[in-house]
Coordinates of C-alpha atoms and ligand atoms in Angstrom, one line a residue:
X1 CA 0.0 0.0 0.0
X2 CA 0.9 3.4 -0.9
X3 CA -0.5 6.4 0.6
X4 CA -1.1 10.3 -0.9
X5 CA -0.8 11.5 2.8
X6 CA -0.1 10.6 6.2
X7 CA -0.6 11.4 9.5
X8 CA 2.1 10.2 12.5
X9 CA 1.7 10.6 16.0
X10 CA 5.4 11.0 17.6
X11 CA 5.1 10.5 21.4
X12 CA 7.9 12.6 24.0
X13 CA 10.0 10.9 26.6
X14 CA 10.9 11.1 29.9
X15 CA 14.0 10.0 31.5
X16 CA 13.0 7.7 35.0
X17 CA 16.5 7.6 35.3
X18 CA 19.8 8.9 34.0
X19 CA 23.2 8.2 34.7
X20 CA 26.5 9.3 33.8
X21 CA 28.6 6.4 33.3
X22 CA 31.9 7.9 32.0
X23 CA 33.3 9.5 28.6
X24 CA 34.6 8.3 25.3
X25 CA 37.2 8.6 23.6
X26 CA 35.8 11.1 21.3
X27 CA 34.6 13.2 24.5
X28 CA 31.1 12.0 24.0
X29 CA 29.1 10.8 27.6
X30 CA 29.1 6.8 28.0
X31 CA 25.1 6.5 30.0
X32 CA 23.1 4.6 31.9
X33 CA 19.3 5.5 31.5
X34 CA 15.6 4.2 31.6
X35 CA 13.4 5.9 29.2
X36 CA 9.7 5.6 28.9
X37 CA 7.1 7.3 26.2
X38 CA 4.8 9.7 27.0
X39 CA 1.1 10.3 25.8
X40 CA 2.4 13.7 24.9
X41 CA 2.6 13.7 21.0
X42 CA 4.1 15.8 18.1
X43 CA 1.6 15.0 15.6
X44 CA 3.0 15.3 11.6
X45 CA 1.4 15.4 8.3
X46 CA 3.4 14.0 5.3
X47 CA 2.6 14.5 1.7
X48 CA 3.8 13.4 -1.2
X49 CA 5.1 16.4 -3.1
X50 CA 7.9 16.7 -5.9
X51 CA 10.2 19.1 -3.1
X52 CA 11.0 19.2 0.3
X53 CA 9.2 21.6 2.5
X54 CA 8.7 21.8 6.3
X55 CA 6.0 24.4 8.2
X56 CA 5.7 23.9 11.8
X57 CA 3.3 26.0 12.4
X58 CA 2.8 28.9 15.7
X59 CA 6.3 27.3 16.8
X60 CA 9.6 28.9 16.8
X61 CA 11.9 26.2 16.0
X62 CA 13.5 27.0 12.6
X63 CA 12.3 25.1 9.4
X64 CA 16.3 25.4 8.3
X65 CA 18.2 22.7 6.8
X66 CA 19.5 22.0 10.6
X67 CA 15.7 21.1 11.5
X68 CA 15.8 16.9 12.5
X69 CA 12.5 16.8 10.3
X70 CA 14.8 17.7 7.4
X71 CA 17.5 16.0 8.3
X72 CA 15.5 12.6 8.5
X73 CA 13.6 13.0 5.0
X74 CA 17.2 13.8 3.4
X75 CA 19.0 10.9 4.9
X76 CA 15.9 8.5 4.4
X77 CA 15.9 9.6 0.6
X78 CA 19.8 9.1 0.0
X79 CA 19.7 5.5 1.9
X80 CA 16.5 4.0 -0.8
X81 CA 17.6 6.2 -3.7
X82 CA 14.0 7.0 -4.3
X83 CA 14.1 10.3 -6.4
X84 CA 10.9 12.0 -4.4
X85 CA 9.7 14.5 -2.2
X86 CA 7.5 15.5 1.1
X87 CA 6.0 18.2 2.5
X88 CA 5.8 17.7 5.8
X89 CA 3.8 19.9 8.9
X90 CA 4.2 19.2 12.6
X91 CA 2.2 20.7 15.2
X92 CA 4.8 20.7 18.0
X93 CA 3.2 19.8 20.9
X94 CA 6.3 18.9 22.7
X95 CA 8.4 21.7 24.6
X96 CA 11.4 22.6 23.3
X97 CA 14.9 22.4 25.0
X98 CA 13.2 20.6 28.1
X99 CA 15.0 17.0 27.7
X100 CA 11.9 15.5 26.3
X101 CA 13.3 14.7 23.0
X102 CA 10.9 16.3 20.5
X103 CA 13.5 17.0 17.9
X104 CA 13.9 13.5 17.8
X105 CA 10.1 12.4 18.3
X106 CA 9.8 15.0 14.9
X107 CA 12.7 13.2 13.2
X108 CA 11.0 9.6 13.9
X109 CA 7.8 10.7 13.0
X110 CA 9.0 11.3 9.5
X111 CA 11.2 8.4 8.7
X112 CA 8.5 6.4 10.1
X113 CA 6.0 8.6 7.9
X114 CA 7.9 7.7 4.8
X115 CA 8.6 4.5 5.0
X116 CA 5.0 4.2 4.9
X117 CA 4.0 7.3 2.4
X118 CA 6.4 5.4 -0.2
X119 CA 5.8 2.1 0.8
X120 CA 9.6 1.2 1.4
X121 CA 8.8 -1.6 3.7
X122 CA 12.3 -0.1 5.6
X123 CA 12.8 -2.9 8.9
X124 CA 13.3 -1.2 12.2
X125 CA 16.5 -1.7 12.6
X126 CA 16.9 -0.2 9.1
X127 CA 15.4 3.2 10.6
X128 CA 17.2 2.7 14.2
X129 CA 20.4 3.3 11.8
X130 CA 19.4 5.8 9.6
X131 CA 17.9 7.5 13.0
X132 CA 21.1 7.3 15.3
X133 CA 23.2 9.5 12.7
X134 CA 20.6 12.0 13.1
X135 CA 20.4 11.9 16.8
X136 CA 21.1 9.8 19.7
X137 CA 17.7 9.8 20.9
X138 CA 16.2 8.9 17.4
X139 CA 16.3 5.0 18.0
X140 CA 14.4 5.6 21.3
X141 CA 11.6 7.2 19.6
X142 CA 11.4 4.9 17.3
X143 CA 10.8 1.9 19.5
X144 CA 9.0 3.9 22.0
X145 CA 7.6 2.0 25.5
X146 CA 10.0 1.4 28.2
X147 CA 13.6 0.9 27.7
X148 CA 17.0 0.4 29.2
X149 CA 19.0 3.0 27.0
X150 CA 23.1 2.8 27.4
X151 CA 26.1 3.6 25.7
X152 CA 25.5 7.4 23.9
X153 CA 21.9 5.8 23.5
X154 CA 22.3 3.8 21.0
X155 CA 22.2 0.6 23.0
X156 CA 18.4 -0.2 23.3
X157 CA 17.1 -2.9 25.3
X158 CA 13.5 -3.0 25.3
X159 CA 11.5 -3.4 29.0
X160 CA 8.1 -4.6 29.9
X161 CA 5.6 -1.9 30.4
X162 CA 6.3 0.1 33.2
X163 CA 3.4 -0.1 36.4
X164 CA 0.5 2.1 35.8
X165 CA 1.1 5.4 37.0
X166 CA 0.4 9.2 35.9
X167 CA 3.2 11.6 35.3
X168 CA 3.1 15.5 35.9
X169 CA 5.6 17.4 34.0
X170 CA 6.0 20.8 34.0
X171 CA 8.2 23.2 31.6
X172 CA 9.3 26.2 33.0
X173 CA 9.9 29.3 30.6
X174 CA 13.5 28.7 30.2
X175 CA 15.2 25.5 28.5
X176 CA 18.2 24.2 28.5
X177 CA 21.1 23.2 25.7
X178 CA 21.7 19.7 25.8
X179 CA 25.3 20.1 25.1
X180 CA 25.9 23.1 27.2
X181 CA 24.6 20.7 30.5
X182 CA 27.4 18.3 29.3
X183 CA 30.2 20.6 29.4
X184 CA 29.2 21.7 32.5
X185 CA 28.7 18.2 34.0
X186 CA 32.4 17.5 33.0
X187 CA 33.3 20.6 35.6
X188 CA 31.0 20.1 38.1
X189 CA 30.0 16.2 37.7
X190 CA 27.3 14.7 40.2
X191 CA 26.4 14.1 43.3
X192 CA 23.8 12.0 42.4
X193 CA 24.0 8.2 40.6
X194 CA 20.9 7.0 39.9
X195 CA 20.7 2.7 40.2
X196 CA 19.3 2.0 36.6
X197 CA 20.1 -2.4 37.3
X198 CA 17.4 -1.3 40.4
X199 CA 15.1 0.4 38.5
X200 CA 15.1 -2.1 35.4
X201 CA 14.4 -5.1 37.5
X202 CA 11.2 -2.8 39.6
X203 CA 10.2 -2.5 36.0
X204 CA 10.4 -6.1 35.4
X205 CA 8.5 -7.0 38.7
X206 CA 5.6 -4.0 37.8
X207 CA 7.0 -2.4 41.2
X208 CA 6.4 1.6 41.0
X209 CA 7.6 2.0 44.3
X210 CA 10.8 0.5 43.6
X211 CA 11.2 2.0 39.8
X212 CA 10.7 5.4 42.8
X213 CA 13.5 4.6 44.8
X214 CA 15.7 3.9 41.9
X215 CA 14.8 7.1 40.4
X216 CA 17.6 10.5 39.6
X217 CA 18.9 12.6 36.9
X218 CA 22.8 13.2 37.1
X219 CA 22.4 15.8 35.2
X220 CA 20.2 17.8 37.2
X221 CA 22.9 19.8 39.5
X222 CA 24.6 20.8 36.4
X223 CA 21.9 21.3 33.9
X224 CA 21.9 25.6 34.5
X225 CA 17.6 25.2 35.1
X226 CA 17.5 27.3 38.4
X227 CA 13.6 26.2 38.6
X228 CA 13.8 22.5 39.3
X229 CA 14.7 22.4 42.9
X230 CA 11.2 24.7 43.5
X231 CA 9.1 22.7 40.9
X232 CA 10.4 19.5 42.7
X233 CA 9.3 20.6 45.9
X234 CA 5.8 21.6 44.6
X235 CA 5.3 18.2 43.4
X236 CA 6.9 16.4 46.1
X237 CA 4.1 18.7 48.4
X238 CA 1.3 17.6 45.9
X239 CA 1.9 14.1 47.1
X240 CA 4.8 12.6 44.3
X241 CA 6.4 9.5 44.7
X242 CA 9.2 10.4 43.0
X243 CA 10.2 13.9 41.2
X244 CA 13.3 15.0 38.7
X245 CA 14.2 16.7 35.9
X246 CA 14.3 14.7 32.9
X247 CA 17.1 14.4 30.2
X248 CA 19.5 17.7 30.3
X249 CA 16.4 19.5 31.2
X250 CA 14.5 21.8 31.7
X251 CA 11.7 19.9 32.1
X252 CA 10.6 18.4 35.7
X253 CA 8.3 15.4 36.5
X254 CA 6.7 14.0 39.1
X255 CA 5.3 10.6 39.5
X256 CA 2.0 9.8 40.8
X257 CA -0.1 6.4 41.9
X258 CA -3.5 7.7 41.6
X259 CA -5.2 9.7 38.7
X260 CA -7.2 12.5 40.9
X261 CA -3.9 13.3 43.0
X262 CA -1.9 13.7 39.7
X263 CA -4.9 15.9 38.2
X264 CA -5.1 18.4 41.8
X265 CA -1.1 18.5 41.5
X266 CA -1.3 19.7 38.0
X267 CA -4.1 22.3 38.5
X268 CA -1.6 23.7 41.4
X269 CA 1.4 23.7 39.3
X270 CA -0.7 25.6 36.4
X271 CA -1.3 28.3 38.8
X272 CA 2.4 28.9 38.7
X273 CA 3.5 27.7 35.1
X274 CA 2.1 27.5 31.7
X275 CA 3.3 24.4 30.4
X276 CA 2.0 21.6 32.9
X277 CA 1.2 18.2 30.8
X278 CA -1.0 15.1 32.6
X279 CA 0.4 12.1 31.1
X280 CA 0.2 8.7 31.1
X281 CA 3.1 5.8 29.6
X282 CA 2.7 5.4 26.5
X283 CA 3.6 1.9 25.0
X284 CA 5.1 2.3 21.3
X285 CA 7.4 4.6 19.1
X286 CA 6.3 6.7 16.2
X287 CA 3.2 5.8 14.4
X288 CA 1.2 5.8 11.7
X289 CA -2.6 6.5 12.6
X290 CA -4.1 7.4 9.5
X291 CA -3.4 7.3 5.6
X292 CA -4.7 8.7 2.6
X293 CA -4.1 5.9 -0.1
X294 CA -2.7 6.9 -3.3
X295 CA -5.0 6.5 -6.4
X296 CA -3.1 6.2 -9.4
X297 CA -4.6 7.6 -12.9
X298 CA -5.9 4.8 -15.3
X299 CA -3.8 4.7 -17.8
X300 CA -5.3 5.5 -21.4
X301 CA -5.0 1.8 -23.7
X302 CA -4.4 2.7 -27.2
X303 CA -7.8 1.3 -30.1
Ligands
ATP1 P1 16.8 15.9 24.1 O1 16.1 15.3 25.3 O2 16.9 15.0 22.9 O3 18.0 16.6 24.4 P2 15.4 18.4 24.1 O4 14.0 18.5 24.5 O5 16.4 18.9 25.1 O6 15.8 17.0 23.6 P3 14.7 19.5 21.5 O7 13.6 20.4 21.9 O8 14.4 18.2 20.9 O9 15.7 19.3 22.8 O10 15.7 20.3 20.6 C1 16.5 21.4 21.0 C2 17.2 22.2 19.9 O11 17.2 21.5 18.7 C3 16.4 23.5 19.7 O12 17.3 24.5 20.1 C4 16.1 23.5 18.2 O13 16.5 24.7 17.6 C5 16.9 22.3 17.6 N1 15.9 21.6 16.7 C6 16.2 21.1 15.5 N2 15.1 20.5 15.0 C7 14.2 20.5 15.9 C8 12.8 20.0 15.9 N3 12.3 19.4 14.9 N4 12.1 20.3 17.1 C9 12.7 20.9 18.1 N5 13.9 21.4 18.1 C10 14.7 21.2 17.0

């Protein structure tokens, strides 16, 4: 099947733990993390055009040549040598610079979009590859769900669902560069090491509890986001198990048991902030949800 259009839903991440585990020889950060999808989606629209154009409309992210959107639909074209184009428009829905990973959500969401728009039949793995030389965090957002992430990410090990819970998150006005929070991790390194061996096997025994316990960000004293000790303490008040900054920040989580106690924490924090998101897990990766199928033009028969 080959479709006109489609429409991808590209869900955001959270980080329910993160570790710095040392540094490579190049100077990149060797890590230790848990990540788990979010029911907080960029949502794209791919069409098949004979160009390349990308609007992202009411957002401020650049539609440049730098954009991951663009950089995905270029480096998905070169690897099938299919001599097409796409325009492409994402609602971001994700915030920006907050360690959620929506660059890389937007980047899934169109090599996942093509594969399908052009009917490429690309594997997984095919995409995890053409994903990680976009970004580390493109193979995560891909597979989606709950996984043990390690190396500069690009080590996936997929997890059973993680226990039912709810997740506040809250984006205050300032973000954070991701590798800005590295350099300065370098000079100021951590205090805190999160046990991500812990947290997998609470995971693996649906334990949220224990995932709690195992819970921290290394990245969090040197991440720069002066908010997150205060947004912390306001979830921790509004009764959350657990609460960090996820990623290099600036966003902040907490994690809730119940449903109504997550929904009264995040009508306090909106009192404060603007960007406070209810979510739930979210079990996959990018995805297709709906397709305009391409009709092709009889062709005239001669007599
Ligand atoms: P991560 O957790 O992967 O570090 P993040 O949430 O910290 O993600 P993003 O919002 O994904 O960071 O991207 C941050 C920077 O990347 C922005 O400064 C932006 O200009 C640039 N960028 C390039 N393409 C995109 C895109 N499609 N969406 C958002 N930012 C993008």
């Amino acid at each position: 099947m080959q479709y006109k259009s489609v429409t991808v839903l590209a869900p955001a991440k959270l980080n329910l733990s993160l570790d710095v585990v040392g540094t490579l020889p190049n100077g990149y950060h060797a890590l230790d993390m848990v990540m788990q999808s979010i029911d907080l989606f960029e949502k794209l629209t791919l069409t098949r055009s004979e160009g390349l154009t990308l609007t992202l409309p009411g957002s401020f992210v650049p539609a440049n040549d730098k954009n991951t959107a663009i950089k995905a639909a270029l480096a998905f074209f070169q690897y099938t040598g299919l001599l097409a184009g796409v325009d492409i428009t994402i609602q971001k829905r994700v915030p920006v610079r907050a360690g959620m990973a929506g660059g890389s959500a937007d980047a899934a969401g169109v090599l996942v979009g093509l594969n399908a728009l052009y009917g490429a039949k690309l594997s997984m793995s095919e995409l995890c590859a053409i994903g990680a030389a976009i970004g580390a965090d493109v193979p995560f957002a891909l597979m989606g769900g709950t996984c043990r992430v390690q190396g500069v990410g690009d080590f996936l090990k997929a997890l059973p669902p993680c226990p039912d819970c709810w997740f506040v998150v809250v984006m205050p006005s300032v973000g954070v560069s991701t590798p800005e929070a590295f350099k300065q991790y370098d000079v100021v390194g951590s205090p805190v090491h999160p046990d991500c061996e812990q947290q997998e096997q609470a995971i693996r025994a649906d334990d949220l509890r224990g995932l709690c316990a195992a819970a921290g960000n290394a990245l969090e004293h040197c991440s720069g986001a002066v908010e997150t000790p205060v947004i912390r303490q306001l979830l921790d008040a509004h009764g959350a198990i657990a609460s960090q900054m996820t990623g290099s920040g600036a966003a902040v989580f907490g994690l809730f048991d119940g449903e109504e106690q997550a929904a009264q924490a995040a009508a306090e924090l909106r009192q404060r902030y603007r960007q406070v998101y209810l979510c739930r897990p979210d079990r996959g990766g990018a995805r297709v949800v709906h397709g305009r199928p391409l009709v092709r033009k009889k062709q005239k028969t001669a007599g």
